[in-house]
Coordinates of C-alpha atoms in Angstrom, one line a residue:
M120 CA -5.8 -17.8 -3.3
S121 CA -2.6 -19.0 -4.6
T122 CA -1.3 -22.4 -4.1
Q123 CA 2.1 -21.4 -4.7
P124 CA 4.7 -21.5 -1.8
R125 CA 5.3 -18.4 0.1
P126 CA 8.8 -16.9 -0.2
P127 CA 10.9 -17.3 2.7
R128 CA 10.9 -14.8 5.3
S129 CA 13.7 -13.2 6.9
A130 CA 14.5 -11.2 10.1
P131 CA 13.1 -7.7 10.0
T132 CA 15.6 -4.7 9.2
E133 CA 15.9 -1.7 11.2
P134 CA 13.8 1.1 9.8
E135 CA 15.1 4.1 8.5
A136 CA 15.0 7.3 10.4
A137 CA 12.5 9.8 9.4
G138 CA 13.7 13.2 8.2
P139 CA 12.6 16.5 9.9
S140 CA 10.1 17.2 7.1
E141 CA 8.4 13.9 7.2
P142 CA 5.4 12.9 9.5
E143 CA 6.5 10.9 12.4
A144 CA 5.8 7.3 12.5
A145 CA 3.3 5.9 14.8
G146 CA 2.8 2.2 16.2
P147 CA 0.9 -0.2 14.5
T148 CA -2.0 0.5 16.8
D149 CA -2.2 3.9 15.2
L150 CA -2.8 3.1 11.7
W151 CA -5.6 5.6 11.1
A152 CA -3.9 8.2 13.1
T153 CA -0.9 7.7 10.7
V154 CA -2.9 7.6 7.6
D155 CA -4.4 10.9 8.7
A156 CA -1.2 12.7 9.6
L157 CA 0.4 11.5 6.0
W158 CA -2.7 13.0 4.4
T159 CA -2.4 16.2 6.3
W160 CA 1.3 16.3 5.3
L161 CA 0.6 15.5 1.7
D162 CA -2.0 18.1 1.3
A163 CA -0.1 20.8 3.0
N164 CA 2.7 20.0 0.3
A165 CA 0.7 19.3 -2.6
A166 CA 1.6 20.7 -5.9
H167 CA -1.9 20.3 -7.2
G168 CA -5.3 20.4 -5.4
G169 CA -8.9 19.8 -6.0
R170 CA -10.0 17.3 -8.6
E171 CA -6.6 17.3 -10.2
G172 CA -5.0 16.5 -7.0
L173 CA -7.4 13.8 -6.1
L174 CA -7.0 12.1 -9.5
L175 CA -3.1 12.4 -9.1
R176 CA -3.3 10.6 -5.5
V177 CA -5.2 7.7 -6.9
L178 CA -3.1 7.5 -10.0
K179 CA -0.2 7.2 -7.5
L180 CA -1.5 3.6 -6.8
S181 CA -0.6 2.6 -10.4
E182 CA 3.0 3.6 -9.8
E183 CA 3.2 1.7 -6.5
V184 CA 1.7 -1.3 -7.9
G185 CA 4.5 -1.2 -10.9
E186 CA 7.1 -1.0 -8.0
V187 CA 5.5 -4.3 -6.6
A188 CA 6.0 -6.0 -10.1
Q189 CA 9.5 -4.7 -10.6
A190 CA 10.6 -5.9 -7.3
V191 CA 9.0 -9.3 -7.9
I192 CA 10.7 -9.6 -11.2
G193 CA 14.0 -8.6 -9.4
A194 CA 13.6 -11.1 -6.6
T195 CA 13.0 -14.0 -9.2
G196 CA 15.7 -12.9 -11.4
Q197 CA 13.1 -12.9 -14.3
N198 CA 15.1 -10.5 -16.3
P199 CA 18.1 -12.5 -17.5
R200 CA 19.9 -9.2 -18.6
K201 CA 19.7 -7.9 -14.9
G202 CA 19.4 -11.0 -12.8
V203 CA 18.5 -10.9 -9.3
T204 CA 18.1 -7.2 -8.2
H205 CA 15.7 -7.3 -5.4
T206 CA 14.9 -9.1 -2.3
W207 CA 11.4 -10.4 -1.0
E208 CA 11.9 -8.0 1.9
D209 CA 11.8 -5.4 -1.0
V210 CA 8.6 -6.9 -2.4
Q211 CA 7.1 -6.8 1.3
G212 CA 8.1 -3.1 1.5
E213 CA 6.6 -2.3 -1.9
L214 CA 3.4 -4.1 -1.0
C215 CA 3.2 -1.9 2.1
D216 CA 3.6 1.2 0.0
V217 CA 0.7 0.1 -2.1
A218 CA -1.4 -0.4 1.0
I219 CA -0.5 3.1 2.5
T220 CA -0.9 4.8 -0.7
A221 CA -4.6 3.2 -1.1
L222 CA -5.4 4.1 2.5
V223 CA -4.2 7.8 2.0
A224 CA -6.2 7.9 -1.1
L225 CA -9.3 6.5 0.6
R226 CA -8.6 9.3 3.2
T227 CA -8.6 12.1 0.5
L228 CA -12.2 10.8 -0.6
T229 CA -13.5 10.8 2.8
P230 CA -12.8 11.9 6.4
E231 CA -14.6 8.6 7.4
A232 CA -12.0 6.3 6.0
E233 CA -11.6 4.2 8.7
S234 CA -15.3 3.3 9.0
V235 CA -15.6 2.9 5.2
F236 CA -12.7 0.7 5.1
A237 CA -13.9 -1.3 8.2
G238 CA -17.2 -1.9 6.6
H239 CA -15.9 -2.9 3.4
L240 CA -13.6 -5.2 5.0
A241 CA -16.4 -7.0 7.0
R242 CA -18.4 -7.4 3.6
V243 CA -15.5 -8.8 2.1
A244 CA -14.7 -11.2 4.9
E245 CA -18.4 -12.2 5.2
R246 CA -18.7 -13.2 1.6
S247 CA -15.3 -14.9 1.5
S248 CA -15.9 -17.1 4.7
G249 CA -18.6 -19.5 3.7
S250 CA -21.6 -18.3 1.7
A251 CA -19.8 -17.2 -1.3
G252 CA -17.8 -20.5 -1.5
A253 CA -14.3 -21.4 -2.4
G254 CA -13.0 -19.3 -5.4
A255 CA -15.2 -16.2 -4.6
D256 CA -13.8 -13.1 -6.0
V257 CA -12.9 -11.2 -2.8
R258 CA -12.7 -7.9 -4.1

């Protein structure tokens, strides 16, 4: 866990309206229904299937993580040639994209994604909350 201060939070912005070909957004309590809907939509519109489609879906995570890095660099003005190009809200959105992409990739691997994730989260929480001690690797 980092000891760096968190960037300031700002008021949430209005969400963009989904186009007619995109899956409908669900409320926060419908996380896994939404993940399943996204998975269904992606599979129906996939350019590649089978093992290649699976590998490309997992590889998409690298692209999304790169977008997080780009947003952090842009929010901090780290690139002197470009200056500040992003906000911390952009970083938040990119982190959400990483989480969504990972959950859809997990759903691609197993229809039991919800229980697989819940079981793994419980194991990580258990080893992080006492017996593993401070500074334990939470992966």
